[in-house]
Coordinates of C-alpha atoms and ligand atoms in Angstrom, one line a residue:
Chain M
X1 CA 64.0 28.8 42.1
X2 CA 67.4 29.7 43.6
X3 CA 70.6 27.6 43.2
X4 CA 72.5 26.1 46.1
X5 CA 75.1 28.8 46.2
X6 CA 72.4 31.5 46.4
X7 CA 70.7 29.6 49.2
X8 CA 73.9 29.2 51.0
X9 CA 74.6 32.9 51.0
X10 CA 71.0 33.5 52.0
X11 CA 70.9 31.1 54.9
X12 CA 74.5 31.8 56.0
X13 CA 75.1 35.3 55.1
X14 CA 78.7 36.6 55.4
X15 CA 79.5 39.9 57.1
X16 CA 76.1 40.8 58.4
X17 CA 75.8 43.9 60.6
X18 CA 77.2 47.4 60.9
X19 CA 80.7 48.6 61.6
X20 CA 81.2 51.1 64.4
X21 CA 82.6 54.4 63.2
X22 CA 82.9 53.3 59.6
X23 CA 85.1 55.1 57.2
X24 CA 82.4 54.9 54.5
X25 CA 78.7 54.3 54.5
X26 CA 76.7 53.4 51.4
X27 CA 72.9 53.2 51.4
X28 CA 71.0 52.4 48.3
X29 CA 67.4 51.5 47.7
X30 CA 65.4 50.3 44.8
X31 CA 62.3 52.3 44.9
X32 CA 60.5 50.1 42.3
X33 CA 60.7 47.0 44.5
X34 CA 61.2 48.6 47.9
X35 CA 64.4 46.9 48.8
X36 CA 67.2 48.6 50.6
X37 CA 70.8 47.9 51.4
X38 CA 73.3 49.5 53.7
X39 CA 77.1 48.9 53.6
X40 CA 79.7 50.1 56.1
X41 CA 83.4 50.0 55.3
X42 CA 86.6 50.1 57.3
X43 CA 89.5 51.3 55.0
X44 CA 93.1 50.9 55.7
X45 CA 96.0 51.8 53.3
X46 CA 93.6 52.2 50.4
X47 CA 92.2 48.7 51.0
X48 CA 88.8 47.4 52.3
X49 CA 89.9 46.0 55.6
X50 CA 86.4 45.2 56.8
X51 CA 82.9 45.4 55.5
X52 CA 79.4 44.7 56.8
X53 CA 75.9 44.8 55.3
X54 CA 72.3 45.1 56.2
X55 CA 69.6 44.4 53.7
X56 CA 65.8 44.6 53.5
X57 CA 64.7 42.5 50.6
X58 CA 64.2 39.0 49.1
X59 CA 66.4 36.0 49.1
X60 CA 68.3 37.3 46.1
X61 CA 68.8 40.8 47.7
X62 CA 70.3 39.2 50.8
X63 CA 72.5 36.7 48.9
X64 CA 73.9 39.3 46.6
X65 CA 74.7 41.5 49.6
X66 CA 76.5 38.7 51.2
X67 CA 78.4 37.8 48.0
X68 CA 79.6 41.3 47.3
X69 CA 81.0 41.7 50.8
X70 CA 83.1 38.6 50.2
X71 CA 84.2 39.7 46.7
X72 CA 85.4 43.1 47.8
X73 CA 86.9 42.4 51.2
X74 CA 90.7 42.9 50.9
X75 CA 90.6 44.7 47.6
X76 CA 92.0 48.1 46.9
X77 CA 89.4 50.8 46.4
X78 CA 90.2 51.0 42.7
X79 CA 89.6 47.2 42.4
X80 CA 86.4 47.3 44.4
X81 CA 85.0 50.0 42.2
X82 CA 85.5 47.7 39.2
X83 CA 83.3 45.0 40.7
X84 CA 80.1 45.0 38.8
X85 CA 76.6 43.9 39.5
X86 CA 76.9 41.4 36.8
X87 CA 80.0 39.9 38.4
X88 CA 78.1 39.5 41.7
X89 CA 75.3 37.6 40.0
X90 CA 77.8 35.5 38.1
X91 CA 79.7 34.7 41.3
X92 CA 76.5 33.3 42.7
X93 CA 76.1 31.0 39.7
X94 CA 73.3 33.1 38.3
X95 CA 69.9 34.4 39.5
X96 CA 66.4 33.8 38.3
X97 CA 65.6 36.4 35.6
X98 CA 62.9 38.1 37.6
X99 CA 65.5 38.6 40.4
X100 CA 68.3 40.2 38.4
X101 CA 67.1 43.7 39.3
X102 CA 67.9 43.1 43.0
X103 CA 71.5 42.3 42.1
X104 CA 71.9 45.9 41.0
X105 CA 71.9 46.9 44.6
X106 CA 74.8 45.1 45.9
X107 CA 77.8 46.5 43.9
X108 CA 76.1 49.9 43.9
X109 CA 76.0 50.0 47.7
X110 CA 79.7 49.2 47.9
X111 CA 80.5 51.9 45.3
X112 CA 78.4 54.4 47.2
X113 CA 80.2 53.5 50.4
X114 CA 83.6 54.1 48.7
X115 CA 82.3 57.4 47.2
X116 CA 81.3 58.4 50.8
X117 CA 84.8 57.6 52.0
X118 CA 86.4 59.7 49.3
X119 CA 84.0 62.5 50.0
X120 CA 85.1 62.6 53.6
X121 CA 88.7 62.9 52.2
X122 CA 87.5 65.9 50.1
X123 CA 87.6 63.9 46.9
X124 CA 84.7 63.7 44.5
X125 CA 84.5 60.6 42.4
X126 CA 82.1 59.6 39.7
X127 CA 80.4 56.3 40.0
X128 CA 79.7 54.3 36.9
X129 CA 76.1 53.1 36.7
X130 CA 76.1 51.5 33.3
X131 CA 74.3 48.4 34.4
X132 CA 71.6 50.1 36.4
X133 CA 68.3 49.6 34.8
X134 CA 66.3 52.1 36.8
X135 CA 68.5 55.1 36.5
X136 CA 68.9 57.5 33.7
X137 CA 71.8 59.9 33.7
X138 CA 72.7 62.5 31.1
X139 CA 75.4 65.0 30.9
Chain H
X1 CA 63.0 24.9 46.0
X2 CA 65.9 23.9 48.3
X3 CA 66.5 20.8 50.3
X4 CA 65.1 21.0 53.8
X5 CA 67.8 19.7 56.1
X6 CA 66.2 20.8 59.3
X7 CA 62.6 20.1 58.6
X8 CA 61.2 18.2 61.5
X9 CA 57.6 18.6 60.4
X10 CA 55.8 19.3 57.2
X11 CA 53.1 21.8 57.8
X12 CA 51.1 22.9 54.8
X13 CA 49.5 26.3 55.5
X14 CA 48.7 27.4 52.0
X15 CA 45.2 26.0 51.5
X16 CA 44.0 29.3 49.9
X17 CA 46.5 28.6 47.1
X18 CA 45.3 25.0 46.6
X19 CA 44.4 21.9 48.6
X20 CA 45.2 18.2 48.1
X21 CA 42.5 16.0 46.6
X22 CA 41.1 14.1 49.5
X23 CA 41.0 10.3 49.4
X24 CA 37.2 10.0 49.1
X25 CA 37.3 12.4 46.2
X26 CA 40.1 10.5 44.4
X27 CA 38.2 7.3 44.9
X28 CA 35.1 8.7 43.4
X29 CA 37.0 10.0 40.4
X30 CA 39.1 7.0 39.5
X31 CA 36.5 4.9 37.7
X32 CA 35.9 7.8 35.3
X33 CA 39.3 7.8 33.7
X34 CA 39.5 4.3 32.1
X35 CA 36.5 2.2 32.9
X36 CA 33.6 4.7 32.7
X37 CA 35.4 6.8 30.1
X38 CA 32.3 7.7 28.0
X39 CA 31.5 11.0 26.4
X40 CA 28.4 12.4 28.2
X41 CA 26.9 13.4 24.9
X42 CA 26.9 9.9 23.4
X43 CA 23.8 7.8 22.8
X44 CA 25.0 4.5 24.4
X45 CA 25.6 3.0 27.8
X46 CA 29.1 4.5 28.1
X47 CA 27.6 8.0 27.4
X48 CA 24.7 7.4 29.7
X49 CA 26.9 6.4 32.6
X50 CA 29.0 9.7 32.2
X51 CA 25.8 11.8 31.9
X52 CA 24.3 10.3 35.0
X53 CA 27.4 10.9 37.0
X54 CA 27.6 14.5 35.8
X55 CA 24.0 15.0 36.8
X56 CA 24.7 13.6 40.2
X57 CA 27.7 15.9 40.6
X58 CA 25.7 18.9 39.5
X59 CA 23.2 18.2 42.3
X60 CA 25.9 18.1 44.8
X61 CA 27.6 21.3 43.7
X62 CA 24.2 23.1 43.5
X63 CA 23.4 21.9 47.0
X64 CA 26.6 23.5 48.4
X65 CA 25.2 26.9 47.6
X66 CA 21.4 26.1 47.8
X67 CA 20.9 26.4 44.1
X68 CA 19.1 24.2 41.6
X69 CA 21.2 21.8 39.5
X70 CA 20.2 23.5 36.2
X71 CA 21.6 26.7 37.5
X72 CA 25.1 25.3 37.5
X73 CA 27.5 25.6 34.6
X74 CA 30.7 23.5 34.9
X75 CA 33.9 25.3 33.7
X76 CA 37.6 24.7 33.7
X77 CA 38.0 26.5 37.1
X78 CA 37.3 29.7 39.0
X79 CA 39.1 31.8 36.5
X80 CA 37.0 30.7 33.6
X81 CA 33.8 31.0 35.7
X82 CA 34.7 34.7 36.6
X83 CA 35.4 35.4 32.9
X84 CA 32.1 33.8 31.8
X85 CA 30.1 35.7 34.4
X86 CA 31.6 39.1 33.7
X87 CA 32.2 39.0 30.0
X88 CA 29.1 37.0 29.5
X89 CA 26.8 39.5 31.2
X90 CA 28.6 42.6 29.8
X91 CA 28.2 41.3 26.3
X92 CA 24.7 40.1 26.7
X93 CA 23.5 43.4 28.2
X94 CA 25.6 45.8 26.2
X95 CA 22.4 47.3 24.6
X96 CA 21.1 48.1 28.1
X97 CA 24.2 50.0 29.4
X98 CA 27.9 50.5 29.3
X99 CA 28.8 50.7 33.0
X100 CA 30.2 48.0 35.3
X101 CA 31.0 48.0 39.0
X102 CA 33.6 46.0 40.9
X103 CA 36.1 46.5 43.7
X104 CA 39.7 47.3 44.0
X105 CA 40.4 44.1 46.0
X106 CA 39.1 41.4 43.6
X107 CA 41.2 38.4 42.5
X108 CA 43.1 39.0 39.2
X109 CA 40.6 36.7 37.5
X110 CA 38.0 39.4 38.0
X111 CA 40.2 42.5 38.0
X112 CA 42.0 41.8 34.8
X113 CA 38.7 40.8 33.1
X114 CA 37.2 44.2 33.9
X115 CA 40.4 45.8 32.7
X116 CA 40.0 43.9 29.4
X117 CA 36.4 45.1 29.1
X118 CA 37.5 48.7 29.7
X119 CA 39.7 48.3 26.6
X120 CA 36.5 47.1 24.8
X121 CA 34.9 50.5 25.7
X122 CA 33.0 49.6 28.9
X123 CA 33.2 52.1 31.8
X124 CA 34.2 50.4 35.1
X125 CA 34.0 51.8 38.6
X126 CA 36.4 50.1 41.1
X127 CA 35.0 50.8 44.6
X128 CA 37.5 51.0 47.4
X129 CA 37.6 49.2 50.8
X130 CA 38.4 50.3 54.3
X131 CA 41.5 49.5 56.3
X132 CA 40.1 46.0 57.1
X133 CA 39.5 45.2 53.5
X134 CA 35.8 45.7 54.0
X135 CA 33.6 47.1 51.2
X136 CA 30.9 49.6 52.2
X137 CA 27.6 48.6 50.5
X138 CA 26.8 52.4 50.3
X139 CA 29.8 52.9 48.1
X140 CA 28.3 50.4 45.7
X141 CA 24.9 52.1 45.9
X142 CA 26.5 55.5 45.1
X143 CA 28.4 54.0 42.2
X144 CA 25.3 52.6 40.5
X145 CA 24.1 54.7 37.5
X146 CA 21.2 54.4 35.1
X147 CA 23.5 52.6 32.6
X148 CA 25.0 50.1 35.2
X149 CA 24.5 46.5 34.0
X150 CA 26.6 44.5 36.4
X151 CA 28.1 44.6 40.0
X152 CA 30.8 42.1 40.9
X153 CA 32.1 42.0 44.4
X154 CA 33.8 39.0 45.9
X155 CA 32.5 37.1 49.0
X156 CA 35.6 36.0 50.9
X157 CA 38.8 37.9 50.1
X158 CA 41.6 35.5 49.2
X159 CA 44.5 37.3 50.7
X160 CA 43.3 38.9 53.9
X161 CA 40.2 36.8 54.5
X162 CA 37.7 39.6 55.0
X163 CA 34.1 38.5 54.3
X164 CA 32.2 41.1 52.4
X165 CA 28.6 42.1 53.0
X166 CA 27.3 40.3 50.0
X167 CA 23.7 40.1 51.0
X168 CA 23.4 43.8 51.4
X169 CA 25.2 44.5 48.2
X170 CA 23.0 42.0 46.4
X171 CA 19.9 43.7 47.8
X172 CA 21.1 47.1 46.5
X173 CA 21.9 45.7 43.1
X174 CA 18.5 44.1 42.9
X175 CA 16.7 47.3 44.0
X176 CA 18.3 49.0 41.0
X177 CA 17.7 46.2 38.5
X178 CA 21.4 45.5 38.2
X179 CA 22.8 41.9 38.0
X180 CA 25.1 40.9 40.8
X181 CA 28.0 38.4 40.6
X182 CA 30.2 37.3 43.4
X183 CA 33.4 35.2 43.4
X184 CA 32.9 32.7 46.2
X185 CA 36.0 30.6 45.5
X186 CA 37.5 31.2 48.9
X187 CA 34.3 31.2 51.0
X188 CA 32.5 28.1 49.5
X189 CA 32.6 25.2 51.8
X190 CA 34.1 27.4 54.5
X191 CA 31.1 29.5 55.4
X192 CA 27.4 28.9 54.5
X193 CA 26.2 30.2 51.2
X194 CA 22.6 30.5 50.1
X195 CA 22.4 32.2 46.7
X196 CA 18.7 33.0 47.1
X197 CA 19.1 34.5 50.6
X198 CA 22.2 36.4 49.5
X199 CA 20.5 38.0 46.4
X200 CA 23.1 36.7 44.1
X201 CA 22.6 36.3 40.3
X202 CA 25.9 34.7 39.5
X203 CA 28.5 33.0 41.7
X204 CA 31.9 31.5 41.0
X205 CA 33.2 28.3 42.5
X206 CA 36.5 26.4 42.2
X207 CA 37.0 22.7 43.0
X208 CA 40.7 22.7 44.0
X209 CA 40.2 25.0 47.0
X210 CA 37.8 22.5 48.6
X211 CA 39.9 19.2 48.2
X212 CA 38.7 18.6 44.7
X213 CA 40.9 18.3 41.6
X214 CA 42.4 21.3 39.8
X215 CA 41.0 22.5 36.4
X216 CA 37.3 22.4 37.3
X217 CA 35.0 25.0 38.6
X218 CA 31.4 26.2 38.2
X219 CA 29.4 29.3 37.6
X220 CA 26.0 29.5 39.2
X221 CA 23.6 31.5 37.0
X222 CA 20.2 32.2 38.4
X223 CA 17.4 30.8 36.4
X224 CA 16.3 33.3 33.8
X225 CA 19.6 35.2 33.6
X226 CA 21.0 35.2 30.1
X227 CA 24.6 35.5 29.3
X228 CA 26.7 35.3 26.1
X229 CA 28.8 32.1 26.0
X230 CA 32.6 32.8 25.9
X231 CA 33.6 29.3 24.8
X232 CA 31.6 28.2 21.7
X233 CA 31.6 24.9 19.8
X234 CA 28.8 22.7 21.0
X235 CA 25.5 22.3 23.0
X236 CA 27.2 21.4 26.3
X237 CA 26.1 22.9 29.6
X238 CA 22.8 24.0 28.0
X239 CA 24.5 26.0 25.3
X240 CA 26.4 28.1 27.7
X241 CA 29.8 26.5 27.8
X242 CA 30.9 24.3 24.9
X243 CA 33.4 21.4 25.2
X244 CA 33.4 17.7 26.1
X245 CA 32.9 17.7 29.9
X246 CA 35.9 16.9 32.2
X247 CA 34.0 14.0 33.6
X248 CA 36.5 12.8 36.3
X249 CA 37.1 16.4 37.4
X250 CA 33.4 17.1 37.6
X251 CA 32.7 13.9 39.6
X252 CA 35.6 14.9 42.0
X253 CA 34.2 18.4 42.4
X254 CA 30.8 17.0 43.2
X255 CA 32.1 14.7 45.8
X256 CA 34.3 17.4 47.3
X257 CA 31.2 19.7 47.5
X258 CA 29.1 17.1 49.2
X259 CA 31.8 16.5 51.8
X260 CA 32.4 20.2 52.3
X261 CA 28.7 20.8 52.9
X262 CA 28.3 17.9 55.3
X263 CA 31.4 18.9 57.4
X264 CA 31.0 22.7 57.2
X265 CA 29.6 23.6 60.6
X266 CA 32.1 21.5 62.6
X267 CA 35.1 22.3 60.3
X268 CA 34.4 26.0 60.3
X269 CA 34.4 26.0 64.1
X270 CA 37.6 24.0 64.3
X271 CA 39.4 26.1 61.8
X272 CA 38.3 29.4 63.4
X273 CA 39.8 28.2 66.7
X274 CA 43.1 27.3 65.1
X275 CA 43.0 30.6 63.2
X276 CA 42.5 32.7 66.4
X277 CA 45.2 30.7 68.2
X278 CA 47.6 31.4 65.5
X279 CA 46.7 35.1 65.2
X280 CA 46.9 35.6 69.0
X281 CA 50.2 33.7 69.2
X282 CA 51.8 35.7 66.4
X283 CA 50.8 39.0 67.9
X284 CA 52.0 37.9 71.3
X285 CA 55.3 36.2 70.3
X286 CA 56.6 38.6 67.8
X287 CA 57.0 42.4 68.3
X288 CA 55.8 44.8 65.5
X289 CA 53.4 42.4 63.9
X290 CA 50.0 43.6 62.7
X291 CA 46.9 41.7 61.7
X292 CA 45.8 42.3 58.1
X293 CA 42.1 41.9 57.3
X294 CA 39.0 42.1 59.5
X295 CA 39.3 40.9 63.1
X296 CA 35.8 39.3 63.1
X297 CA 34.3 39.3 59.6
X298 CA 36.9 36.8 58.5
X299 CA 37.1 33.5 56.7
X300 CA 37.7 30.6 59.3
X301 CA 40.9 29.5 57.6
X302 CA 42.7 32.8 56.9
X303 CA 45.6 34.4 58.9
X304 CA 47.4 37.3 57.4
X305 CA 49.9 39.5 59.2
X306 CA 52.5 42.0 58.4
X307 CA 55.9 41.5 59.9
X308 CA 57.4 45.0 60.0
X309 CA 60.9 45.7 58.8
X310 CA 61.0 42.5 56.8
X311 CA 60.3 41.3 53.3
X312 CA 58.0 38.3 52.9
X313 CA 60.0 36.1 50.5
X314 CA 62.9 36.0 52.9
X315 CA 60.6 34.7 55.6
X316 CA 58.9 32.2 53.3
X317 CA 62.3 30.7 52.3
X318 CA 63.2 30.2 56.0
X319 CA 59.7 28.7 56.8
X320 CA 60.1 26.4 53.8
X321 CA 63.4 25.2 55.1
X322 CA 61.6 24.3 58.4
X323 CA 58.9 22.5 56.5
X324 CA 56.2 25.2 56.7
X325 CA 54.4 26.4 53.5
X326 CA 52.8 29.9 53.5
X327 CA 52.5 32.8 51.1
X328 CA 53.2 36.5 50.9
X329 CA 51.8 39.7 49.2
X330 CA 55.4 41.0 48.9
X331 CA 56.4 42.4 45.5
X332 CA 59.4 40.1 45.6
X333 CA 57.0 37.1 45.3
X334 CA 54.6 38.6 42.8
X335 CA 56.9 38.7 39.8
X336 CA 55.6 42.1 39.0
X337 CA 57.6 44.4 41.2
X338 CA 54.4 45.6 42.9
X339 CA 53.2 44.4 46.3
X340 CA 49.6 43.0 46.6
X341 CA 47.0 45.4 45.2
X342 CA 44.7 44.3 48.0
X343 CA 47.1 45.4 50.8
X344 CA 47.7 48.7 49.0
X345 CA 44.0 49.3 48.6
X346 CA 43.7 48.7 52.4
X347 CA 46.1 51.6 52.9
X348 CA 49.2 49.6 53.9
X349 CA 52.5 51.2 53.0
X350 CA 54.6 49.4 50.4
X351 CA 57.0 48.5 53.1
X352 CA 54.4 46.9 55.3
X353 CA 52.8 45.1 52.3
X354 CA 56.2 43.7 51.5
X355 CA 56.3 42.1 55.0
X356 CA 52.9 40.3 54.7
X357 CA 52.5 36.6 55.4
X358 CA 49.4 34.6 54.7
X359 CA 48.8 31.3 56.5
X360 CA 45.7 29.5 55.2
X361 CA 44.5 26.6 57.3
X362 CA 42.9 23.4 56.2
X363 CA 41.7 19.9 57.0
X364 CA 45.1 18.5 57.8
X365 CA 46.1 21.2 60.3
X366 CA 46.2 20.6 64.0
X367 CA 47.0 22.6 67.1
X368 CA 50.4 21.1 67.1
X369 CA 51.0 22.7 63.6
X370 CA 50.0 26.1 65.0
X371 CA 52.4 25.5 68.0
X372 CA 55.2 24.6 65.6
X373 CA 54.8 27.8 63.6
X374 CA 54.7 29.8 66.8
X375 CA 57.9 28.1 67.9
X376 CA 60.0 28.5 64.7
X377 CA 58.8 31.8 63.4
X378 CA 60.0 34.2 66.2
X379 CA 63.7 33.1 65.8
X380 CA 63.4 33.4 62.0
X381 CA 62.1 36.9 62.4
X382 CA 64.8 37.7 64.9
X383 CA 67.5 36.6 62.6
X384 CA 66.2 38.4 59.6
X385 CA 65.6 41.6 61.5
X386 CA 69.2 41.6 62.7
X387 CA 70.0 41.7 59.0
X388 CA 67.5 44.5 58.1
X389 CA 68.6 48.1 57.9
X390 CA 65.0 49.1 58.9
X391 CA 63.4 49.2 62.3
X392 CA 64.6 49.9 65.9
X393 CA 68.3 49.6 66.4
X394 CA 69.1 50.3 62.8
X395 CA 69.6 54.0 63.5
X396 CA 67.3 55.0 60.7
Ligands
LIG1 C1 39.1 34.5 44.9 C2 39.6 33.6 43.8 N1 39.0 33.7 42.6 C3 39.4 32.9 41.5 C4 40.5 32.0 41.7 C5 40.9 31.2 40.5 O1 40.4 29.9 40.5 P1 41.1 28.8 39.6 O2 42.4 28.5 40.2 O3 40.2 27.6 39.8 O4 41.1 29.3 38.2 C6 41.1 31.9 42.9 C7 42.3 31.0 43.1 O5 43.4 31.4 43.3 C8 40.7 32.7 44.0 O6 41.3 32.7 45.2
LIG2 S1 64.2 42.6 46.9 FE1 62.3 42.5 45.8 S2 62.7 41.0 44.3 FE2 64.5 41.1 45.4

C-alpha cells in the first residue's frame, strides 16, 4: 500500500513534538476525514530554524507531516511558503490515490504557522490554497 | 504491505475478515478439482459423484443451523445470499406491500441492497441500536406496518460482536405475518443456531468465515417461503439459483460446517476466555481505551476497542510490523472518508470511531498470542500518542 519512503517517515518520523514558546503555530484539520496536524516554528533571521509537528491521522498523514518538516527546515519564509502539497507527496515518492487528500494538510499547516508568525508581527499575508480540494474561496 | 523486520511472531487476529481453509477441509475438497470433476447435472457416473457429494454437503450445512437439506440454497457467498434473500423476497411479495425493515448496523451486503431497493421504489425503515450496538425488538415492532413484507436484522454484528435478540425479533415478525431474514455470517459456527427455535424464515451463511473456502455461501429458506431468483439460467438449486455448482467449494463448506458444529461448544468456551483476557488486558494496560459492543451479549471471538486520541490505521501499520493482523473502523481504512457506520450508529464520535481496533480470534490463537498483543500494543500506543495533537498533554 505505501512505498518504503513513506513507511520510513511513518515509522521514524522526523521532528515530532512541540516547540516551547514557538514563533508561529499552525493547526489545520481536515473535517471530512477527521485528521489534524499542528506545527510549531522557531524563526530566526527570516528562516525556519526549527520546526516540530504533531499529527492525528493515518500513515500518510504522519509521513507527510514528517516530510514537510524536513523540506522546510532551514528555508526562508518566502521559500517555505512556496512548498506545495504536491511537492510533499512527490518527495515521498507518491502516495496511494485514496490518501492524496491527507497530503493537503502538511504544507497547509506550515503555511498557517508562517501566517501566524507574520500576524504576530502585525503583517497580514494571504495563503495560496490552490491545491486544496475541500476549500472553496471566492473574492 | 511493508517488510516486517521486527516480527518475532505472526499472530492473525482478523478472523472476522476471513479464515484459512483448515487442512481437513482442503483434503475433502481436493478430489473434486481434477478427479471427480463432473457436472452435478450430468447423467453419468461423473455427474452422479458430484451430485452425491453436494447432497452430503447440503446435509452438513443444514445441520449446522438445524434446518432440512432442501431448505439450503448454495450461493457464491454471504453477499449473494443476502442479496437473494432481500431482493428475492421484496420482488416476490411486491403485490403484498412496499415496506421493508432493517437496521442501521447491517453489513454493507444488506445495507446497500436495501438502498438499491429504495431506488426501485420500496420504503425502508432503518431501526437504530443502543450504545452497545443492541437492537431493541420493540423498535422493530413499532416499525412494522400493514404493508411491511420483510424484516432483516443480523445475528452477530461483524464489527463490534454484539449478538442481537433474533429470537424475539423473529417472534414479532411472525406475529405480524412478516417474513424475517437474518445474516448469520459471523455467528454461525461460533454460537448455536436453530432456525426453527429462532423463528427465522431466511438466514445467510458464508463458508470462508468458518475455515471453508472463499466464494461459497448459502441461504436458508424455510420450506414454503417463495422468493424470486436473482440469478437465472438453469434449474439448479431447485430453480432458485442458476449456475453450475461450485462443487469443490460446496464440499469444503460442508466439511467446514460439520467440523464447526462438532467443535462449537468447546471452541466457543475457549475463545470466550481468550476474548475476555484480551479485553481485560487492553483496558488494564492502556489508559483511555473503551470497549465497543456489548460486554456480555457478544460473539466469543470478537474484541473491539477504541484507543482515544489515535487513528486506527496508524496502529494497524505498527501492529503489522510486529506480526499482528487486526482491523479498524477508521475512515482512513475505509476508502470512503467516513468512519464505520456501525460505530457512528452506536453514538461514538467520529474521533473515537477513528481510533477503533477489532481483534477477531480464531482456531489458531492461544493465550501466548493474547499476551504478545498485550506486550506490544501499549508501547505502540504510547509512541503514537506522543505524536498526536489530541489528548492530555497536548494542551488542547
Ligand atoms: C455479517 C456479514 N455479512 C456478509 C458478509 C459477506 O460474506 P462474503 O464475503 O461471503 O460475501 C460478511 C463478510 O465480510 C459479513 O461479515
Ligand atoms: S488521515 Fe484519514 S486517510 Fe489519512
